[in-house]
Tab-separated table of C-alpha atoms and ligand atoms in Angstrom:
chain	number	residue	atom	x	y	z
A	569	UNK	CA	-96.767	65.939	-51.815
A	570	UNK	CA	-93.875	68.103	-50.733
A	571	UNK	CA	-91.865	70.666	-52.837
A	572	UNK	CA	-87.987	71.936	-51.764
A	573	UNK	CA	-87.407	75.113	-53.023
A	574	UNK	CA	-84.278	77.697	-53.166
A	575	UNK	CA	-85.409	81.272	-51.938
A	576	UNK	CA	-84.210	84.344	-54.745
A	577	UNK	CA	-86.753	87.036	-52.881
A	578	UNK	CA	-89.225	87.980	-50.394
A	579	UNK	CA	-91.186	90.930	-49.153
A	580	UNK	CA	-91.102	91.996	-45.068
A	581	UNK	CA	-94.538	92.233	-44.567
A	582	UNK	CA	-96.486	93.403	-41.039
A	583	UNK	CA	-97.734	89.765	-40.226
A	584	UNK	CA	-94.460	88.600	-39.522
A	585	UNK	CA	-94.071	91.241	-37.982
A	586	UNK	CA	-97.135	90.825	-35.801
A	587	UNK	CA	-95.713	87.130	-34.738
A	588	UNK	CA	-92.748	88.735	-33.030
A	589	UNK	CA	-95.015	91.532	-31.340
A	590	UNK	CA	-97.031	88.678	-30.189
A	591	UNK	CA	-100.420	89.948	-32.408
A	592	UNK	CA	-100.437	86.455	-33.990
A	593	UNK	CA	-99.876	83.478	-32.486
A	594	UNK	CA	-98.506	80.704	-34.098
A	595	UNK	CA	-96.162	78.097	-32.627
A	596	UNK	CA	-92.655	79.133	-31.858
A	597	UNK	CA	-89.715	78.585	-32.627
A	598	UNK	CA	-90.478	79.461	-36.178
A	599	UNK	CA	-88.903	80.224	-39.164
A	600	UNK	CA	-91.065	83.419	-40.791
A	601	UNK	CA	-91.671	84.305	-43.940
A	602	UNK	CA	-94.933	84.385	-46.566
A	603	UNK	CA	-94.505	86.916	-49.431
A	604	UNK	CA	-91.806	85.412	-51.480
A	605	UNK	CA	-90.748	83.598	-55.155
A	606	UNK	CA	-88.134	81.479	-55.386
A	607	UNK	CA	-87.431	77.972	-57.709
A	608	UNK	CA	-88.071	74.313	-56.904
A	609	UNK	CA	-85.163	72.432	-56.208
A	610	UNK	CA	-86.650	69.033	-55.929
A	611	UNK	CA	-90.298	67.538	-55.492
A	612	UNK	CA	-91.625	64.671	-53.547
A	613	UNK	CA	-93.619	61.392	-54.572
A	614	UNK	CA	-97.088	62.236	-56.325
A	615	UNK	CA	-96.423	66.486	-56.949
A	616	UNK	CA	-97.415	66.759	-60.972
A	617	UNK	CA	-98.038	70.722	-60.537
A	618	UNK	CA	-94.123	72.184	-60.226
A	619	UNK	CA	-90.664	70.715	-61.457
A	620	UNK	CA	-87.259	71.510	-60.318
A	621	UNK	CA	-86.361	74.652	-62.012
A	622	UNK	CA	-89.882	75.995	-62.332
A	623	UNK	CA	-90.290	79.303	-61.039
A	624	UNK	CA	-93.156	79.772	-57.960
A	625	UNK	CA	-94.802	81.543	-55.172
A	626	UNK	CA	-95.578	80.115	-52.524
A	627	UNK	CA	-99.228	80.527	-51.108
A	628	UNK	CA	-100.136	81.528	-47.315
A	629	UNK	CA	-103.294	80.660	-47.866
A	630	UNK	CA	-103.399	77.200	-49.664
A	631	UNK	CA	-106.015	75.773	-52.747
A	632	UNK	CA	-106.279	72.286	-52.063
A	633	UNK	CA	-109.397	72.105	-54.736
A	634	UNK	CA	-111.089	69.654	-52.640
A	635	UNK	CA	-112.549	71.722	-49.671
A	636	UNK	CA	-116.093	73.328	-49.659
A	637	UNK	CA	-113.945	77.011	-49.787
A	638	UNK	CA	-112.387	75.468	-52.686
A	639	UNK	CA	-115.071	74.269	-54.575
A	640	UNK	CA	-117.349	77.239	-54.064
A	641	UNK	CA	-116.701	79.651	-57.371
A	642	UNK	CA	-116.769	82.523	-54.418
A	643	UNK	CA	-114.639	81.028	-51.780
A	644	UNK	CA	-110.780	81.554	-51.452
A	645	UNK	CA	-110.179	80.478	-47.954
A	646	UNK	CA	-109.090	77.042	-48.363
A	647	UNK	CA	-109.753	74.829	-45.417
A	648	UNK	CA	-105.906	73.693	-45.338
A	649	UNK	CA	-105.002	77.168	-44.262
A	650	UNK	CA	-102.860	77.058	-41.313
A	651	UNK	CA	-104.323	80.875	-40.262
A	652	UNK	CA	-106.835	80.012	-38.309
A	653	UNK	CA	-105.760	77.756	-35.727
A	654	UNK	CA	-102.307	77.834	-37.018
A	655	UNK	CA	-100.041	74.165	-36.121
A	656	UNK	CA	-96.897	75.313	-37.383
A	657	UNK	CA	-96.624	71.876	-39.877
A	658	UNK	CA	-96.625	70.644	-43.088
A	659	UNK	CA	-99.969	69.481	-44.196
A	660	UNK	CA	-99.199	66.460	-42.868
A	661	UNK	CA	-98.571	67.539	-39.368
A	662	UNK	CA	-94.465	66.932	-40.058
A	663	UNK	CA	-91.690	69.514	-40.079
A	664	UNK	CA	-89.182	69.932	-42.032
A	665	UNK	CA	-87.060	72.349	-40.127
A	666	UNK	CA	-84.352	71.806	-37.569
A	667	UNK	CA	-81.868	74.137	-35.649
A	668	UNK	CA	-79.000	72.319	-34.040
A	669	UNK	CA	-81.278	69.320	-33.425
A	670	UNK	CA	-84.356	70.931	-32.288
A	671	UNK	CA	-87.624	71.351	-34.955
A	672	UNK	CA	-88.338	74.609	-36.131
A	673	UNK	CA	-91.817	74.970	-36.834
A	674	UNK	CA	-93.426	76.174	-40.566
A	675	UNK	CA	-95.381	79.691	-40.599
A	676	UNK	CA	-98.314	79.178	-42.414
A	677	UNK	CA	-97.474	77.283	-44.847
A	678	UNK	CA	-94.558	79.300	-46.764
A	679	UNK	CA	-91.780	80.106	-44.286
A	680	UNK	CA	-89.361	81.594	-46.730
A	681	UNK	CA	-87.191	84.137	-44.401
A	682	UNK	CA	-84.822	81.010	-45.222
A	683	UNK	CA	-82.364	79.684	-48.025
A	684	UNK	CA	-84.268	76.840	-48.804
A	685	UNK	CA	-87.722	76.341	-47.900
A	686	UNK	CA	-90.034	72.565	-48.350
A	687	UNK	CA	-93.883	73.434	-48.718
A	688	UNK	CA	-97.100	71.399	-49.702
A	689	UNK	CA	-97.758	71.273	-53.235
A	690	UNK	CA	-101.350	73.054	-52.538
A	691	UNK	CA	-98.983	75.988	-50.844
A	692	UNK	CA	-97.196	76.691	-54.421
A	693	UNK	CA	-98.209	78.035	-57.882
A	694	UNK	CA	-95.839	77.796	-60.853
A	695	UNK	CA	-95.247	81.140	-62.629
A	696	UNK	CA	-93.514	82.271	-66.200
A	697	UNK	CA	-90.382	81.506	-66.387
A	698	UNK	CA	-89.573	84.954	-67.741
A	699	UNK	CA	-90.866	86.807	-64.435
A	700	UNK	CA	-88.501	88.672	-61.998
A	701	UNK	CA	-88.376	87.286	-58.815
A	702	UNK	CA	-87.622	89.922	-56.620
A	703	UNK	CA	-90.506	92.125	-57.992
A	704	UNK	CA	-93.265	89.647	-58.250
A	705	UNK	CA	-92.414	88.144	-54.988
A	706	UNK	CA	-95.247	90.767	-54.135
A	707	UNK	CA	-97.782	88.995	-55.708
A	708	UNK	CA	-97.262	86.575	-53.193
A	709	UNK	CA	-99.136	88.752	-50.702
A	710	UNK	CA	-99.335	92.557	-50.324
A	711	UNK	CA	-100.106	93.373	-53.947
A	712	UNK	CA	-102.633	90.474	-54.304
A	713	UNK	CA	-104.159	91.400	-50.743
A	714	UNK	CA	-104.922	94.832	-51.948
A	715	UNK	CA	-105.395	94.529	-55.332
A	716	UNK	CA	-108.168	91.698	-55.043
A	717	UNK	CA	-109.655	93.809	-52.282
A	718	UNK	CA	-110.591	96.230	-55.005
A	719	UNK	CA	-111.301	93.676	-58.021
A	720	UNK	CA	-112.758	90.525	-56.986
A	721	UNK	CA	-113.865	91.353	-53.174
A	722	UNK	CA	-115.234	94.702	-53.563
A	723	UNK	CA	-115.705	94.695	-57.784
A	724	UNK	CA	-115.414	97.975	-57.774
A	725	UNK	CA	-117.299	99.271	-60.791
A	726	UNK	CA	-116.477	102.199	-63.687
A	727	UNK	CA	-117.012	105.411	-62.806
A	728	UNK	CA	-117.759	104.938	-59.088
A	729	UNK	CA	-116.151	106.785	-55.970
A	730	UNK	CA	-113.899	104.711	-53.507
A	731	UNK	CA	-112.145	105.442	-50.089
A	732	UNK	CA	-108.852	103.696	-48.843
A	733	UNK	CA	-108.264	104.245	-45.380
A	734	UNK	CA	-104.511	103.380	-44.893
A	735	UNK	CA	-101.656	104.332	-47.630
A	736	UNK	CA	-99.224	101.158	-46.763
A	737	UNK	CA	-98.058	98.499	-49.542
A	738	UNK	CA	-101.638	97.345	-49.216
A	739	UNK	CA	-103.586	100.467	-48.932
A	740	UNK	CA	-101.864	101.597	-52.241
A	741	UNK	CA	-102.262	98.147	-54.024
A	742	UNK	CA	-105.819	98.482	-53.157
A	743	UNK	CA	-105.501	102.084	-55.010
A	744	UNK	CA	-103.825	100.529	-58.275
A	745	UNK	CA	-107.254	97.606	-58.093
A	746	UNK	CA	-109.462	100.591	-57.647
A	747	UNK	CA	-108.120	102.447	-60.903
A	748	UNK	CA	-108.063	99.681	-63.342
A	749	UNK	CA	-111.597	98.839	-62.300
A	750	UNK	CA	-111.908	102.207	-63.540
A	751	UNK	CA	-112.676	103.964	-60.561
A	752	UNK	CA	-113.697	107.933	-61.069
A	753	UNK	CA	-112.659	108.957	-58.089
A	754	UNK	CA	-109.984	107.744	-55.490
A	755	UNK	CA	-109.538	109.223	-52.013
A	756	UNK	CA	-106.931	108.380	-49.895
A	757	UNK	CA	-107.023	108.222	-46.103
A	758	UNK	CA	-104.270	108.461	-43.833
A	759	UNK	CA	-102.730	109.976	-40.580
A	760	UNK	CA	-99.094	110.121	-42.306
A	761	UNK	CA	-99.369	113.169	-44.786
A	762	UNK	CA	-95.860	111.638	-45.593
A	763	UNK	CA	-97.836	108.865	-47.623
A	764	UNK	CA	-99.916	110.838	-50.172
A	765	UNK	CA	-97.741	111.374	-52.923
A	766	UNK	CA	-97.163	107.623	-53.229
A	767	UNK	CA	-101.213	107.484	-53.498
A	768	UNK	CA	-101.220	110.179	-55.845
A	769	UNK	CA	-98.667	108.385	-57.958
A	770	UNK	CA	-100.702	105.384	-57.904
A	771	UNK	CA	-103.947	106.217	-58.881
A	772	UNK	CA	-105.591	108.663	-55.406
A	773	UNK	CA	-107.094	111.340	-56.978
A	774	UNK	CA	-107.375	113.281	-53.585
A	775	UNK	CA	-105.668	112.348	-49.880
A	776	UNK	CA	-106.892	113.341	-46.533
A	777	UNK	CA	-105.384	113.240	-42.736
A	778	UNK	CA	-108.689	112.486	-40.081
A	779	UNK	CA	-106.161	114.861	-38.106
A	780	UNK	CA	-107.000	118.014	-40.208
A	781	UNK	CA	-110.072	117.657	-39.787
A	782	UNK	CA	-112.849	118.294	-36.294
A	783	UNK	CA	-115.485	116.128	-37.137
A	784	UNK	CA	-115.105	112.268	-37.812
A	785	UNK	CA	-113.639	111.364	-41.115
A	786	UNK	CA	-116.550	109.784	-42.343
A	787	UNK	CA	-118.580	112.637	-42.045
A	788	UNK	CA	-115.788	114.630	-44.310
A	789	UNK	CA	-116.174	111.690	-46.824
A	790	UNK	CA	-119.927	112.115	-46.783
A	791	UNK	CA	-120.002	115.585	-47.507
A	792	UNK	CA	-117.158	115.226	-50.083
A	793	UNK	CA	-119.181	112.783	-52.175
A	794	UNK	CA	-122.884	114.139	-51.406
A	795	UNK	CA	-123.712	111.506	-49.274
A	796	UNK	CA	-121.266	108.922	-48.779
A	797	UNK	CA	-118.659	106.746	-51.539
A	798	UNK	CA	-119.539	103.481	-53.508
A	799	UNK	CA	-116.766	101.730	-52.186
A	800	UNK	CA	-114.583	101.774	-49.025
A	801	UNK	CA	-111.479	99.795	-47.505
A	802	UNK	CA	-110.330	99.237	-44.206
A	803	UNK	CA	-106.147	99.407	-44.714
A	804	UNK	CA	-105.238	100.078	-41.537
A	805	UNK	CA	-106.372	97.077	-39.199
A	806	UNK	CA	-107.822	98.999	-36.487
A	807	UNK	CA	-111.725	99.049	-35.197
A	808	UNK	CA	-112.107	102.681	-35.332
A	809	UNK	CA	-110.898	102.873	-38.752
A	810	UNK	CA	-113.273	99.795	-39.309
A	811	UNK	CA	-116.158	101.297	-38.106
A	812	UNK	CA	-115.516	104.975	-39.629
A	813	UNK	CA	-114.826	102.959	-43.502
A	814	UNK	CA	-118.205	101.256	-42.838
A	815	UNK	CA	-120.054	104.749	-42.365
A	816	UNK	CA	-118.650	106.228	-44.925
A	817	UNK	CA	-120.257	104.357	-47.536
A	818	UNK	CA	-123.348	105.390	-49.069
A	819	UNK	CA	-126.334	103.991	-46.678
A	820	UNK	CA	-128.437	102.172	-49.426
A	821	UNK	CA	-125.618	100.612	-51.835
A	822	UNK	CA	-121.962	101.290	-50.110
A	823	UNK	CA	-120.053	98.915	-49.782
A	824	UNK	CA	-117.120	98.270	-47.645
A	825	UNK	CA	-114.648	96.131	-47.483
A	826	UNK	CA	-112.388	94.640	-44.303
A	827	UNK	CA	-108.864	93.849	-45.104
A	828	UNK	CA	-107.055	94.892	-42.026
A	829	UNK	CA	-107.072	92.402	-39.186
A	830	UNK	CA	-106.991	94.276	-35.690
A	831	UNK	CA	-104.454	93.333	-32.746
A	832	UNK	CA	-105.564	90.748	-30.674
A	833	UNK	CA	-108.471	88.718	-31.037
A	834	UNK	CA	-110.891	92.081	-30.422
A	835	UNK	CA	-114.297	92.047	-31.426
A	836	UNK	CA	-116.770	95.353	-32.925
A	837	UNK	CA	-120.259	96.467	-31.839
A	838	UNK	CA	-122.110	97.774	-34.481
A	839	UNK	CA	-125.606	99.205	-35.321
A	840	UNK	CA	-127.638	96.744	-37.575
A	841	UNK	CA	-129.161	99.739	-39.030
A	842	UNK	CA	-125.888	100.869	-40.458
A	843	UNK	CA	-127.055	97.592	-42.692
A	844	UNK	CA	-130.674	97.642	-42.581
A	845	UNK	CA	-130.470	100.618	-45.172
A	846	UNK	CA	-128.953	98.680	-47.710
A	847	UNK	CA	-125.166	99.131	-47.057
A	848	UNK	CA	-123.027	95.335	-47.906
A	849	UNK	CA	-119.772	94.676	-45.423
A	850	UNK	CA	-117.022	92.261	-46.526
A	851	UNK	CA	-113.844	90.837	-45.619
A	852	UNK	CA	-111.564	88.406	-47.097
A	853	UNK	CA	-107.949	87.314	-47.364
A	854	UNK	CA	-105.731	87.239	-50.203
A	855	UNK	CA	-108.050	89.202	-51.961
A	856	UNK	CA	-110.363	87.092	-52.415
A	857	UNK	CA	-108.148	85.216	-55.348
A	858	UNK	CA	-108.154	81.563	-55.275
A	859	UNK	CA	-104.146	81.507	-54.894
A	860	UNK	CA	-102.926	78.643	-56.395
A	861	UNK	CA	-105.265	79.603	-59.392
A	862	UNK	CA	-104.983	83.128	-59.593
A	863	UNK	CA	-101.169	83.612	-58.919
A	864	UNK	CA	-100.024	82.834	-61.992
A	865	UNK	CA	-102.917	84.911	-63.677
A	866	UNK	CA	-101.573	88.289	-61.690
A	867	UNK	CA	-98.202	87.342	-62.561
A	868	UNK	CA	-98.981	87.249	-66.372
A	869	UNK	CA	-100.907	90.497	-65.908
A	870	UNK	CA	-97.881	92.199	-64.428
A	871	UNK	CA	-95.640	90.884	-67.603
A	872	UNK	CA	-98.282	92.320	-69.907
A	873	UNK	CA	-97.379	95.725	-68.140
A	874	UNK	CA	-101.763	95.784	-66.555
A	875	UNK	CA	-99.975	97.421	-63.324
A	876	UNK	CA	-96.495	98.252	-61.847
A	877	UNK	CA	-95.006	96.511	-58.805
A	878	UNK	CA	-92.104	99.592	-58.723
A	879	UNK	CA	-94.418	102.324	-56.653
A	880	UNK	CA	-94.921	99.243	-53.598
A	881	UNK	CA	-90.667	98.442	-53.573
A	882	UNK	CA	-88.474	100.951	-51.503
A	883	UNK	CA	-85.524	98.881	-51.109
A	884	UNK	CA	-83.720	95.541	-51.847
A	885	UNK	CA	-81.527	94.514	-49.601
A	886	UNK	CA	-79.317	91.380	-48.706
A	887	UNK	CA	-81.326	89.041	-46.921
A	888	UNK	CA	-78.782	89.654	-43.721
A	889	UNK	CA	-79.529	92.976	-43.555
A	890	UNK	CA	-83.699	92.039	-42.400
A	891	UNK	CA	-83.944	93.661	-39.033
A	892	UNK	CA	-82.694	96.966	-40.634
A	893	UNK	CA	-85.280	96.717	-43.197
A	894	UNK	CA	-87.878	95.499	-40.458
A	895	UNK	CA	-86.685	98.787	-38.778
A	896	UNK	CA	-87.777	101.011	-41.567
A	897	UNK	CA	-91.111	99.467	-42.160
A	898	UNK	CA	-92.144	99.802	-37.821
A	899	UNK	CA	-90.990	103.815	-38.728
A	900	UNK	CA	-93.492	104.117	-41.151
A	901	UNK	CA	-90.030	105.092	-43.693
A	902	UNK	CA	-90.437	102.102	-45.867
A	903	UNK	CA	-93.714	100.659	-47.552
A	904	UNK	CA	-91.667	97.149	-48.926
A	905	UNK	CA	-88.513	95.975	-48.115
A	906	UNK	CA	-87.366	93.417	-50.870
A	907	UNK	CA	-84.669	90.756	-49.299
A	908	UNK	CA	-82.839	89.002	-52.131
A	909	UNK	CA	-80.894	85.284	-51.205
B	1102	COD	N1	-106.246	106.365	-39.938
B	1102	COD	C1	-105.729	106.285	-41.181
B	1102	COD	N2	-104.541	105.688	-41.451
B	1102	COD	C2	-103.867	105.160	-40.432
B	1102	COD	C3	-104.336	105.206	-39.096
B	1102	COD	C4	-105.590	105.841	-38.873
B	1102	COD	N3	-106.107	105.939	-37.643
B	1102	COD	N4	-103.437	104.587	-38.292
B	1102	COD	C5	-102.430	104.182	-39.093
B	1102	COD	N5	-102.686	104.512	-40.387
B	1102	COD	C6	-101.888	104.262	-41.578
B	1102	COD	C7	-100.388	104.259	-41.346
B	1102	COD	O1	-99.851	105.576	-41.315
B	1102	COD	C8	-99.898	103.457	-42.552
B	1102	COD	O2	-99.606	104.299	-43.653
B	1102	COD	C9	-101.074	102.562	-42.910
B	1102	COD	O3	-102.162	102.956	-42.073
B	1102	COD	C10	-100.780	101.071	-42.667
B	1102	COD	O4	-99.778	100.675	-43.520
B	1102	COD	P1	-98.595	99.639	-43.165
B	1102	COD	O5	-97.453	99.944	-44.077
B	1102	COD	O6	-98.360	99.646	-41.705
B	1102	COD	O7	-99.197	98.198	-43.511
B	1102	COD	P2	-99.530	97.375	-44.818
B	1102	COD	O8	-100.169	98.211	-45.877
B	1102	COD	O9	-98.322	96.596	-45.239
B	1102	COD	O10	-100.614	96.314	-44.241
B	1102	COD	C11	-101.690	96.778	-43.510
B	1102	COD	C12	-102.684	95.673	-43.163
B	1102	COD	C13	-103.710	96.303	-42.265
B	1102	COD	C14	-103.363	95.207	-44.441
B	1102	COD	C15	-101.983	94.458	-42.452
B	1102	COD	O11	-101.320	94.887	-41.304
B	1102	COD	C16	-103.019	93.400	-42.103
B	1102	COD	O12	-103.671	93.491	-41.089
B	1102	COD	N6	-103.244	92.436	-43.002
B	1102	COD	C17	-104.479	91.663	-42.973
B	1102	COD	C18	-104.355	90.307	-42.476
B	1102	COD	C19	-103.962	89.359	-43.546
B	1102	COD	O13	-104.508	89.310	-44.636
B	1102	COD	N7	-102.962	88.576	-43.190
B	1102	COD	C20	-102.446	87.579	-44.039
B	1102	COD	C21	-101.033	87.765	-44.428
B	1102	COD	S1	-100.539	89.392	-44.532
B	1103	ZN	ZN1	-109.362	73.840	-50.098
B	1104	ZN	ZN1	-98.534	89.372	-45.723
């Protein structure tokens, strides 16, 4: 149930970058890659989903439609995913890699820092025809990661007040999923002053640095919204940041939402109280969106003009030129890199 595909784009996003800093572990050597679009080149015995020629995405974290995640109406995290306890395979423990004789494992699931790419038909969606690559190549993970944060995970609701802590690609997707949920009020959270205009642009209606501040940042937040926002998000992937997004939040009906994922495997100690008074704490992946489901939803939304990809895309480069662009997002100069085949 394999499908080839040619690469036309992908996004550098941190969790590749994480694999070479040694953050996430995943068998090695490996060929990297998630956030990408591209078009199927040929299909193996049984796939009825994609066609050569089709456009797609591939999906990091699989649907296989089957699996309790799957069938839940709540549930996005298929049990395919190759996150957890990552193999480095096709689904059916097989690569389809090799370097002058020696396999090259897959990287969960996508691996498309490559010409050509072969992934499981549960790893792929099929989007319009009409679509361009290089910007919804996005879709295929920091757009959707932020943006579902805000719409499906959190459901942010009309009116309400929300924090972002962290004004990357992701932070600011979550920003753009904030305001079409209608969000009154959107404050944006980072230690990079250098990042606020981008928020402003894309929906923050106010940006703070923790470092201009004495006190904690969430006790700014609290007195800035008379006692704490409706909604909060953890951008950043660090356990302070975790913690100070969690306290943030009003105490009887905040709620906040986990999207980062901390170095290591590290674990937080929290009070139960912070809970006991009513406050909800969430995390998911992807958003929350069923992917192979959902992906070609977002993509029609983004032809129908319901958000811009453009604020999220700093460059596009040749797909040679990746370090340099891995380069600029480590400096904090870039917030995506696009690398076109
Ligand atoms: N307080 C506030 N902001 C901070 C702080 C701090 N203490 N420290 C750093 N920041 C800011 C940085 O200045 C930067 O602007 C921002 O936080 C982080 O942005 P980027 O550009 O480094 O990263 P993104 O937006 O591309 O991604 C950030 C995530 C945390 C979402 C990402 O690294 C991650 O952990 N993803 C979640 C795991 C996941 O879903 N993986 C699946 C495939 S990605
Ligand atoms: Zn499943
Ligand atoms: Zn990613």
């Amino acid at each position: 149930m394999s499908t080839a595909g040619k690469m036309v784009a992908t996004g550098l996003c941190r969790s590749d970058d994480h694999v070479v800093s040694g953050n996430f572990v995943t068998p090695l050597p490996v060929i990297l890659g998630h956030e990408a679009a591209g078009i199927v080149e040929s299909i193996g015995e049984g796939v009825t989903t994609v066609k050569p020629g089709d456009k797609v995405i591939p999906l990091f974290v699989p649907q296989c439609g089957k699996c309790s995640a799957c069938k839940h109406p709540e549930g996005n995290f298929c049990l395919k995913n190759d996150l957890v306890m990552p193999r480095g395979t096709m689904q059916d423990g097989t690569s389809r890699f090799t370097c002058r004789g020696k396999t090259i494992n897959h990287y969960i699931g996508t691996s498309t820092f490559s010409q050509y790419t072969v992934v499981d038909e549960i790893s792929v969606a099929k989007i319009d025809a009409a679509s361009p690559l290089e910007k919804v190549c996005l879709i295929g993970c920091g757009f959707t990661t932020g943006y579902g944060s805000a719409v499906k995970v959190a459901k942010v609701t009309p009116g309400s007040t929300c924090a972002v802590f962290g004004l990357g690609g992701v932070g600011l997707s979550v920003i753009m999923g904030c305001k079409v949920a209608g969000a009154a009020r959107i404050i944006g959270v980072d230690i990079n002053k250098g990042k606020f205009e981008k928020a402003k642009e894309v929906g923050a209606t106010e940006c703070i640095s923790p470092q201009d501040f004495k006190k904690p940042i969430h006790e700014v937040l609290k007195e800035m919204t008379n006692g704490g926002v409706d909604f909060s998000f953890e951008v950043v992937g660090l356990l302070d940041t975790m913690v100070a997004a969690l306290l943030c939040c009003q105490d009887a009906y905040g709620v906040s939402v986990i999207v980062g994922l901390p170095p290591g495997s590290q674990n937080l100690s929290m009070n139960p109280m912070l809970l006991l008074s009513g406050r909800t704490w969430k995390g998911a992946t992807f958003g929350g969106f069923k992917s192979k489901d959902s992906v070609p939803k977002l993509v029609a939304d983004f032809m129908a003009k319901k958000f811009s990809l453009d604020p999220l895309i700093t460059q596009v480069l040749p797909f040679e030129k990746i370090n340099e662009g891995y380069e600029m997002l480590r400096s904090g100069k870039s917030i995506r890199t696009i690398l076109t085949f």
